[in-house]
Amino acid sequence: QVQLVESGGGLVQPGGSLGLSCAASGSISRVNAMGWYRQAPGKERELVATITSGGSTNYADSVKGRFTISRDNAKNTVYLQMTSLKPEDTAVYYCSADISNVYWSNKRYWGQGTQVTVSS
């Protein structure tokens, strides 16, 4: 069993900042890539940012320069720092982790989702 527990999120005004974190625990041999995705009402889930175990990052064009993904490998935790937030960033944010263990060579797990609302 693997669990991803997210924290952070909430209501913020346009132009504000917010941070998310996601910790993986359970049956883990290795945490490979980690990432953040989001889903707005009536839209499909989309990639926000990913980070490899070595620290290489990838961002959606819509968040480049505003969001920063990072991770602490010792804590199996991924972070998303969001700045200059816009109303269109409003969505449920999900973390993901590609995990290797005794059962799977590389399986993607998902967090429960956390709501981010950008509104005045």
Coordinates of C-alpha atoms in Angstrom, one line a residue:
Q1 CA 0.0 0.0 0.0
V2 CA 1.1 3.5 -0.9
Q3 CA -0.5 6.7 0.3
L4 CA 0.0 10.2 -1.0
V5 CA -1.2 12.9 1.4
E6 CA -1.5 16.4 0.2
S7 CA -1.7 19.6 2.2
G8 CA -2.0 23.3 1.5
G9 CA -4.5 24.8 -0.9
G10 CA -7.3 27.1 0.0
L11 CA -8.6 30.5 -1.1
V12 CA -6.3 33.3 -2.3
Q13 CA -6.7 36.6 -4.0
P14 CA -5.5 37.2 -7.6
G15 CA -1.8 38.0 -7.5
G16 CA -1.3 36.1 -4.3
S17 CA 0.8 33.0 -3.4
L18 CA 0.1 29.6 -2.1
G19 CA 2.1 26.4 -1.4
L20 CA 1.2 22.8 -1.7
S21 CA 3.0 19.7 -0.4
C22 CA 2.5 16.0 -0.9
A23 CA 4.1 13.2 1.1
A24 CA 4.3 9.6 -0.1
S25 CA 4.4 6.8 2.4
G26 CA 3.9 3.1 2.6
S27 CA 5.5 0.3 0.6
I28 CA 8.2 2.3 -1.3
S29 CA 11.5 1.1 -2.6
R30 CA 12.1 4.1 -4.8
V31 CA 10.2 7.3 -5.7
N32 CA 10.8 8.1 -9.4
A33 CA 9.1 11.1 -11.0
M34 CA 6.7 13.2 -9.0
G35 CA 4.3 15.8 -10.2
W36 CA 1.3 18.0 -9.9
Y37 CA -1.8 18.0 -12.1
R38 CA -5.0 20.0 -11.9
Q39 CA -8.6 19.7 -12.9
A40 CA -11.0 22.7 -13.3
P41 CA -14.7 22.2 -13.4
G42 CA -15.8 20.9 -16.7
K43 CA -12.3 20.4 -17.9
E44 CA -9.9 17.4 -18.2
R45 CA -7.1 16.9 -15.8
E46 CA -3.9 18.7 -17.1
L47 CA -0.3 18.6 -16.2
V48 CA 1.1 21.4 -14.1
A49 CA 4.6 20.4 -13.4
T50 CA 6.8 17.3 -13.0
I51 CA 10.2 16.7 -11.4
T52 CA 12.4 13.7 -11.8
S53 CA 14.3 12.0 -8.9
G54 CA 17.4 13.9 -10.2
G55 CA 15.7 17.2 -10.0
S56 CA 14.9 17.9 -13.7
T57 CA 11.7 19.8 -14.0
N58 CA 9.0 20.4 -16.6
Y59 CA 6.2 22.9 -16.5
A60 CA 3.0 23.7 -18.4
D61 CA 3.4 26.8 -20.5
S62 CA 0.6 28.4 -18.5
V63 CA 2.5 28.3 -15.2
K64 CA 6.1 28.8 -16.3
G65 CA 7.7 31.6 -14.4
R66 CA 5.0 31.6 -11.7
F67 CA 5.0 28.1 -10.2
T68 CA 8.0 26.2 -8.8
I69 CA 8.1 22.4 -8.2
S70 CA 10.6 20.9 -5.9
R71 CA 11.1 17.8 -3.9
D72 CA 12.8 16.4 -0.8
N73 CA 13.9 12.8 -1.6
A74 CA 14.7 12.0 2.0
K75 CA 11.1 12.8 2.9
N76 CA 9.5 11.4 -0.3
T77 CA 7.8 14.8 -0.6
V78 CA 7.0 17.0 -3.5
Y79 CA 6.2 20.7 -3.2
L80 CA 4.5 23.3 -5.5
Q81 CA 5.0 27.0 -4.8
M82 CA 2.5 29.1 -6.7
T83 CA 2.9 32.8 -7.2
S84 CA 1.1 35.5 -9.2
L85 CA -2.0 33.4 -9.0
K86 CA -4.8 34.0 -11.5
P87 CA -8.5 33.1 -11.4
E88 CA -7.8 30.6 -14.2
D89 CA -5.5 28.7 -11.8
T90 CA -8.6 27.7 -9.8
A91 CA -8.8 23.9 -9.8
V92 CA -8.4 20.8 -7.8
Y93 CA -4.7 20.0 -7.6
Y94 CA -3.5 16.4 -7.5
C95 CA 0.0 15.2 -6.8
S96 CA 1.4 12.1 -8.5
A97 CA 4.3 9.8 -7.7
D98 CA 5.8 7.0 -9.8
I99 CA 6.8 4.4 -7.3
S100 CA 8.8 1.2 -7.4
N101 CA 8.3 -1.4 -4.8
V102 CA 8.2 -5.2 -4.4
Y103 CA 4.9 -5.3 -6.2
W104 CA 5.4 -2.9 -9.1
S105 CA 8.5 -1.8 -11.1
N106 CA 7.0 1.7 -11.6
K107 CA 3.4 2.5 -10.8
R108 CA 1.7 5.9 -10.6
Y109 CA -0.1 6.8 -7.5
W110 CA -2.3 9.9 -6.9
G111 CA -3.1 12.1 -4.0
Q112 CA -6.6 12.8 -2.9
G113 CA -6.7 16.3 -4.4
T114 CA -6.8 19.7 -2.8
Q115 CA -8.9 22.7 -3.9
V116 CA -7.2 25.9 -4.9
T117 CA -9.5 28.9 -5.5
V118 CA -8.2 32.2 -6.8
S119 CA -10.8 34.9 -6.3
S120 CA -11.3 38.4 -4.9

